[in-house]
mmCIF file of C-alpha atoms and ligand atoms in Angstrom:
data_model
loop_
_atom_site.group_PDB
_atom_site.id
_atom_site.type_symbol
_atom_site.label_atom_id
_atom_site.label_comp_id
_atom_site.label_asym_id
_atom_site.label_seq_id
_atom_site.Cartn_x
_atom_site.Cartn_y
_atom_site.Cartn_z
ATOM 1 C CA MET A 1 1.019 -16.548 -19.532
ATOM 2 C CA ALA A 2 -0.086 -14.127 -16.699
ATOM 3 C CA SER A 3 -1.212 -15.568 -13.418
ATOM 4 C CA GLU A 4 -3.459 -12.827 -12.359
ATOM 5 C CA ARG A 5 -7.216 -13.649 -11.997
ATOM 6 C CA ILE A 6 -9.570 -11.063 -13.343
ATOM 7 C CA LEU A 7 -13.130 -10.940 -12.388
ATOM 8 C CA ILE A 8 -15.385 -9.244 -15.142
ATOM 9 C CA VAL A 9 -18.797 -8.151 -13.536
ATOM 10 C CA GLU A 10 -20.897 -7.248 -16.514
ATOM 11 C CA ASP A 11 -24.485 -8.047 -17.261
ATOM 12 C CA GLU A 12 -24.250 -7.187 -20.899
ATOM 13 C CA GLN A 13 -23.106 -10.382 -22.767
ATOM 14 C CA ALA A 14 -21.423 -8.662 -25.766
ATOM 15 C CA ILE A 15 -19.247 -6.378 -23.358
ATOM 16 C CA ALA A 16 -18.414 -9.616 -21.264
ATOM 17 C CA ASP A 17 -17.405 -11.489 -24.204
ATOM 18 C CA LEU A 18 -15.346 -8.680 -25.494
ATOM 19 C CA VAL A 19 -13.274 -8.378 -22.342
ATOM 20 C CA THR A 20 -13.000 -12.089 -22.252
ATOM 21 C CA TYR A 21 -11.825 -12.263 -25.827
ATOM 22 C CA HIS A 22 -8.847 -9.607 -25.272
ATOM 23 C CA LEU A 23 -7.905 -11.193 -21.708
ATOM 24 C CA GLU A 24 -7.231 -14.437 -23.731
ATOM 25 C CA LYS A 25 -5.464 -12.916 -26.569
ATOM 26 C CA GLU A 26 -3.256 -10.925 -24.183
ATOM 27 C CA GLY A 27 -2.283 -13.516 -22.217
ATOM 28 C CA TYR A 28 -4.695 -13.608 -19.228
ATOM 29 C CA PRO A 29 -6.447 -17.160 -19.190
ATOM 30 C CA HIS A 30 -7.792 -16.822 -15.560
ATOM 31 C CA HIS A 31 -10.878 -14.879 -15.767
ATOM 32 C CA ARG A 32 -14.536 -15.273 -14.558
ATOM 33 C CA VAL A 33 -17.657 -13.351 -15.481
ATOM 34 C CA ALA A 34 -20.484 -12.495 -12.866
ATOM 35 C CA THR A 35 -23.842 -11.012 -14.592
ATOM 36 C CA THR A 36 -25.494 -9.915 -11.283
ATOM 37 C CA GLY A 37 -24.264 -8.073 -8.097
ATOM 38 C CA GLU A 38 -25.077 -10.991 -5.980
ATOM 39 C CA ALA A 39 -22.966 -13.262 -8.026
ATOM 40 C CA ALA A 40 -19.918 -10.849 -8.000
ATOM 41 C CA LEU A 41 -20.113 -11.053 -4.100
ATOM 42 C CA ARG A 42 -20.004 -14.662 -4.350
ATOM 43 C CA GLU A 43 -17.296 -14.796 -6.904
ATOM 44 C CA VAL A 44 -14.959 -12.589 -5.047
ATOM 45 C CA VAL A 45 -14.814 -15.036 -2.120
ATOM 46 C CA GLU A 46 -14.628 -18.145 -4.303
ATOM 47 C CA PHE A 47 -12.487 -16.846 -6.994
ATOM 48 C CA SER A 48 -10.138 -14.371 -5.260
ATOM 49 C CA PRO A 49 -9.460 -12.161 -8.246
ATOM 50 C CA ASP A 50 -6.513 -9.974 -8.417
ATOM 51 C CA LEU A 51 -8.574 -7.179 -10.279
ATOM 52 C CA ILE A 52 -11.969 -6.472 -10.907
ATOM 53 C CA PHE A 53 -13.932 -4.954 -13.844
ATOM 54 C CA LEU A 54 -17.026 -3.546 -12.479
ATOM 55 C CA ASP A 55 -20.298 -2.587 -14.467
ATOM 56 C CA LEU A 56 -22.214 -0.067 -12.409
ATOM 57 C CA MET A 57 -25.642 -0.712 -13.834
ATOM 58 C CA LEU A 58 -26.455 -4.219 -12.783
ATOM 59 C CA PRO A 59 -29.880 -5.944 -12.196
ATOM 60 C CA GLY A 60 -30.382 -6.400 -8.477
ATOM 61 C CA ILE A 61 -27.854 -5.181 -6.170
ATOM 62 C CA SER A 62 -25.800 -2.038 -8.038
ATOM 63 C CA GLY A 63 -22.399 -1.944 -8.888
ATOM 64 C CA LEU A 64 -21.573 1.066 -6.349
ATOM 65 C CA ASP A 65 -23.374 -0.983 -3.734
ATOM 66 C CA VAL A 66 -21.188 -3.934 -4.411
ATOM 67 C CA CYS A 67 -18.085 -1.715 -4.315
ATOM 68 C CA ARG A 68 -19.230 -0.453 -1.037
ATOM 69 C CA GLN A 69 -19.447 -3.986 0.382
ATOM 70 C CA TRP A 70 -16.076 -4.862 -0.935
ATOM 71 C CA LYS A 71 -14.266 -1.682 0.400
ATOM 72 C CA ALA A 72 -15.830 -2.307 4.081
ATOM 73 C CA ASN A 73 -14.412 -5.941 4.090
ATOM 74 C CA PRO A 74 -10.732 -5.948 5.218
ATOM 75 C CA GLU A 75 -10.330 -9.090 2.851
ATOM 76 C CA THR A 76 -11.607 -7.530 -0.120
ATOM 77 C CA ALA A 77 -10.714 -3.718 0.362
ATOM 78 C CA ASN A 78 -7.519 -4.020 -1.427
ATOM 79 C CA ILE A 79 -8.708 -5.722 -4.549
ATOM 80 C CA PRO A 80 -8.269 -3.016 -7.384
ATOM 81 C CA ILE A 81 -11.467 -1.973 -9.351
ATOM 82 C CA ILE A 82 -11.867 -0.621 -12.639
ATOM 83 C CA MET A 83 -15.255 0.907 -13.056
ATOM 84 C CA LEU A 84 -17.182 0.350 -16.477
ATOM 85 C CA THR A 85 -19.568 2.980 -16.751
ATOM 86 C CA ALA A 86 -21.773 4.652 -19.417
ATOM 87 C CA LYS A 87 -21.272 8.617 -20.211
ATOM 88 C CA SER A 88 -24.458 9.451 -18.274
ATOM 89 C CA GLU A 89 -23.099 8.089 -15.115
ATOM 90 C CA GLU A 90 -20.641 10.732 -14.304
ATOM 91 C CA SER A 91 -21.863 11.427 -10.736
ATOM 92 C CA ASP A 92 -21.829 7.446 -9.963
ATOM 93 C CA VAL A 93 -17.977 7.570 -11.036
ATOM 94 C CA ILE A 94 -17.299 10.076 -8.543
ATOM 95 C CA VAL A 95 -19.153 8.275 -5.754
ATOM 96 C CA GLY A 96 -17.379 5.051 -6.873
ATOM 97 C CA LEU A 97 -13.869 6.578 -6.784
ATOM 98 C CA GLU A 98 -14.695 8.015 -3.294
ATOM 99 C CA LEU A 99 -15.588 4.615 -2.241
ATOM 100 C CA GLY A 100 -12.294 3.472 -3.275
ATOM 101 C CA ALA A 101 -12.427 2.342 -6.764
ATOM 102 C CA ASP A 102 -9.336 2.710 -8.493
ATOM 103 C CA ASP A 103 -9.941 3.867 -12.029
ATOM 104 C CA TYR A 104 -12.929 3.993 -14.490
ATOM 105 C CA VAL A 105 -13.545 3.388 -18.422
ATOM 106 C CA THR A 106 -16.363 4.881 -20.034
ATOM 107 C CA LYS A 107 -18.504 2.552 -22.531
ATOM 108 C CA PRO A 108 -18.003 2.134 -25.531
ATOM 109 C CA PHE A 109 -14.208 1.728 -24.679
ATOM 110 C CA ARG A 110 -11.198 0.376 -27.010
ATOM 111 C CA PRO A 111 -10.330 -2.970 -25.695
ATOM 112 C CA LYS A 112 -6.736 -1.845 -26.071
ATOM 113 C CA LEU A 113 -7.126 0.985 -23.530
ATOM 114 C CA LEU A 114 -8.927 -1.221 -21.124
ATOM 115 C CA LEU A 115 -6.125 -3.550 -20.937
ATOM 116 C CA ALA A 116 -3.449 -0.808 -20.691
ATOM 117 C CA ARG A 117 -5.504 0.481 -17.715
ATOM 118 C CA MET A 118 -5.615 -3.092 -16.309
ATOM 119 C CA ARG A 119 -1.817 -3.809 -16.610
ATOM 120 C CA ALA A 120 -0.848 -0.466 -15.172
ATOM 121 C CA LEU A 121 -3.162 -0.963 -12.184
ATOM 122 C CA LEU A 122 -1.831 -4.538 -11.601
ATOM 123 C CA ARG A 123 1.824 -3.313 -11.677
ATOM 124 C CA ARG A 124 1.074 -0.435 -9.444
ATOM 125 C CA CYS A 125 -0.590 -2.658 -6.911
ATOM 126 C CA SER A 126 2.276 -5.374 -7.014
ATOM 127 C CA ARG A 127 4.724 -2.594 -6.728
ATOM 128 C CA ALA A 128 2.969 -1.429 -3.308
ATOM 129 C CA LEU A 129 3.391 -4.987 -1.741
ATOM 130 C CA ARG A 130 5.130 -4.342 1.645
ATOM 131 C CA PRO A 131 8.280 -2.158 0.821
ATOM 132 C CA SER A 132 10.546 -1.423 3.693
ATOM 133 C CA GLU A 133 9.911 1.587 5.760
ATOM 134 C CA GLU A 134 12.895 3.496 4.233
ATOM 135 C CA GLU A 135 11.945 2.590 0.699
ATOM 136 C CA ALA A 136 8.333 3.437 1.275
ATOM 137 C CA SER A 137 9.279 6.824 2.481
ATOM 138 C CA ILE A 138 11.128 8.028 -0.723
ATOM 139 C CA LEU A 139 8.904 8.438 -3.822
ATOM 140 C CA ASN A 140 10.591 8.690 -7.333
ATOM 141 C CA VAL A 141 8.236 9.815 -10.326
ATOM 142 C CA GLY A 142 9.977 11.450 -13.323
ATOM 143 C CA PRO A 143 11.625 14.563 -12.326
ATOM 144 C CA LEU A 144 10.036 14.594 -8.901
ATOM 145 C CA THR A 145 11.482 13.039 -5.654
ATOM 146 C CA MET A 146 9.707 13.150 -2.430
ATOM 147 C CA ASN A 147 10.485 11.792 1.047
ATOM 148 C CA ARG A 148 7.637 11.301 3.280
ATOM 149 C CA LEU A 149 9.768 11.029 6.403
ATOM 150 C CA SER A 150 11.556 14.298 6.242
ATOM 151 C CA ARG A 151 8.896 15.988 4.233
ATOM 152 C CA GLN A 152 11.418 17.099 1.704
ATOM 153 C CA ALA A 153 10.811 17.308 -1.892
ATOM 154 C CA TRP A 154 13.100 18.074 -4.961
ATOM 155 C CA LEU A 155 12.227 18.880 -8.711
ATOM 156 C CA ASP A 156 15.245 17.744 -11.199
ATOM 157 C CA GLY A 157 17.275 17.668 -8.044
ATOM 158 C CA GLU A 158 16.414 21.080 -7.031
ATOM 159 C CA PRO A 159 14.863 21.670 -3.356
ATOM 160 C CA LEU A 160 11.094 22.138 -3.840
ATOM 161 C CA SER A 161 9.511 24.498 -1.055
ATOM 162 C CA LEU A 162 6.139 23.228 -0.399
ATOM 163 C CA THR A 163 3.254 24.274 2.444
ATOM 164 C CA PHE A 164 2.082 21.075 4.719
ATOM 165 C CA GLY A 165 -0.927 20.919 2.702
ATOM 166 C CA GLU A 166 0.819 21.062 -0.659
ATOM 167 C CA PHE A 167 3.091 18.380 0.158
ATOM 168 C CA ASN A 168 0.441 16.129 1.296
ATOM 169 C CA THR A 169 -1.627 16.743 -1.927
ATOM 170 C CA LEU A 170 1.285 16.172 -4.246
ATOM 171 C CA TYR A 171 2.486 13.072 -2.353
ATOM 172 C CA LEU A 172 -0.858 11.575 -2.661
ATOM 173 C CA LEU A 173 -1.297 12.262 -6.497
ATOM 174 C CA ALA A 174 2.348 11.190 -7.190
ATOM 175 C CA ASN A 175 2.114 8.055 -5.306
ATOM 176 C CA HIS A 176 -0.708 7.022 -7.672
ATOM 177 C CA PRO A 177 0.238 8.086 -11.070
ATOM 178 C CA GLY A 178 -2.937 7.793 -13.585
ATOM 179 C CA ARG A 179 -5.133 7.523 -10.675
ATOM 180 C CA VAL A 180 -8.054 10.115 -10.553
ATOM 181 C CA PHE A 181 -8.848 11.590 -7.512
ATOM 182 C CA THR A 182 -11.959 13.745 -6.634
ATOM 183 C CA ARG A 183 -11.610 17.064 -4.899
ATOM 184 C CA LEU A 184 -13.535 15.502 -1.918
ATOM 185 C CA THR A 185 -11.058 12.534 -1.637
ATOM 186 C CA LEU A 186 -8.107 15.123 -1.720
ATOM 187 C CA VAL A 187 -9.867 17.126 1.305
ATOM 188 C CA LEU A 188 -10.455 14.065 3.180
ATOM 189 C CA GLU A 189 -6.934 12.472 2.599
ATOM 190 C CA THR A 190 -4.947 15.325 2.753
ATOM 191 C CA ARG A 191 -6.183 17.944 5.471
ATOM 192 C CA GLY A 192 -4.892 17.820 9.036
ATOM 193 C CA ASP A 193 -7.186 17.269 11.978
ATOM 194 C CA ASP A 194 -8.648 20.563 12.272
ATOM 195 C CA TYR A 195 -7.972 22.147 8.740
ATOM 196 C CA PRO A 196 -11.301 23.609 7.406
ATOM 197 C CA VAL A 197 -10.506 22.668 3.693
ATOM 198 C CA THR A 198 -12.987 22.892 1.167
ATOM 199 C CA GLU A 199 -13.055 21.427 -2.273
ATOM 200 C CA ARG A 200 -12.568 24.920 -3.570
ATOM 201 C CA ALA A 201 -9.439 25.191 -1.472
ATOM 202 C CA ILE A 202 -8.088 22.364 -3.273
ATOM 203 C CA ASP A 203 -8.032 23.917 -6.608
ATOM 204 C CA VAL A 204 -6.348 26.921 -5.258
ATOM 205 C CA GLN A 205 -3.787 24.587 -3.795
ATOM 206 C CA ILE A 206 -3.365 22.700 -7.436
ATOM 207 C CA LEU A 207 -2.863 26.381 -8.875
ATOM 208 C CA ALA A 208 -0.001 27.019 -6.326
ATOM 209 C CA LEU A 209 1.647 23.622 -6.744
ATOM 210 C CA ARG A 210 1.398 24.155 -10.702
ATOM 211 C CA ARG A 211 3.124 27.394 -10.329
ATOM 212 C CA LYS A 212 5.967 25.593 -8.026
ATOM 213 C CA LEU A 213 6.222 22.906 -10.693
ATOM 214 C CA GLY A 214 7.099 25.523 -13.314
ATOM 215 C CA ARG A 215 7.829 23.840 -16.646
ATOM 216 C CA TYR A 216 6.554 20.402 -15.092
ATOM 217 C CA ALA A 217 3.100 21.922 -14.267
ATOM 218 C CA THR A 218 1.455 19.542 -16.499
ATOM 219 C CA LEU A 219 2.448 16.668 -14.003
ATOM 220 C CA ILE A 220 -0.619 17.472 -12.560
ATOM 221 C CA GLU A 221 -3.626 16.830 -15.017
ATOM 222 C CA THR A 222 -7.429 18.069 -14.740
ATOM 223 C CA VAL A 223 -10.010 15.683 -15.040
ATOM 224 C CA ARG A 224 -12.929 17.701 -16.047
ATOM 225 C CA GLY A 225 -16.137 17.335 -13.816
ATOM 226 C CA VAL A 226 -14.387 14.795 -11.671
ATOM 227 C CA GLY A 227 -10.796 16.078 -10.165
ATOM 228 C CA TYR A 228 -7.401 15.510 -10.530
ATOM 229 C CA ARG A 229 -4.453 13.032 -11.276
ATOM 230 C CA PHE A 230 -0.734 12.750 -11.677
ATOM 231 C CA SER A 231 0.639 12.234 -15.317
ATOM 232 C CA GLU A 232 1.061 8.660 -16.005
ATOM 233 C CA LYS A 233 3.171 9.944 -19.246
ATOM 234 C CA GLU A 234 5.561 11.714 -16.919
ATOM 235 C CA ALA A 235 5.555 8.984 -14.478
ATOM 236 C CA THR A 236 6.787 6.062 -16.645
ATOM 237 C CA PRO A 237 10.582 6.424 -17.813
HETATM 238 CA CA1 CA B 301 -24.979 -3.124 -17.211
#
């Protein structure tokens, strides 16, 4: 039995029931449902979840506003969030990712996929718990190795020559396999203090990175209309 506590924020009873049913079936007995944004804000304090499924279209306070409040509060900012969204909410998805939500699943979703995303995210977050400075500086994903301190990178053991910006972008992506980053997030997270980087420049940079990755170019996946992510397939041994 898993000990993680899962909060489901969803006003549609049928969807909440479906998620609850599959959580039980897969051995996650600790879960609660909140049907409004107000209830969600309360439950995060009372229930202290390890992960949140967040519907964006809620009565009262919207899912995005709930997300914004959590991310602005240091006590709740690190709780991973998977947004549950409708197809028509693509622009909201981008806003949510930029606010700091970790992932999203579009309704109607397959419960198996939802649970797989949840497990991957829980794994990623527990792995991120306080590694030592040295461990934290070395990143190993699939054929790629990166040292954040020395700013060196290797592909299949061969040195990989990257510009300053390319290193930052690749490190950010590779450090979170499967997580989607919008172009704007990549611009904000990876630019230097005075770099006039635009969203278009990110596309150019990704092109250059893929060229340097050669036969591993598919490590960086395009998420249409949203941005980029590091392939989860390649990252898991
Ligand atoms: Ca809803």
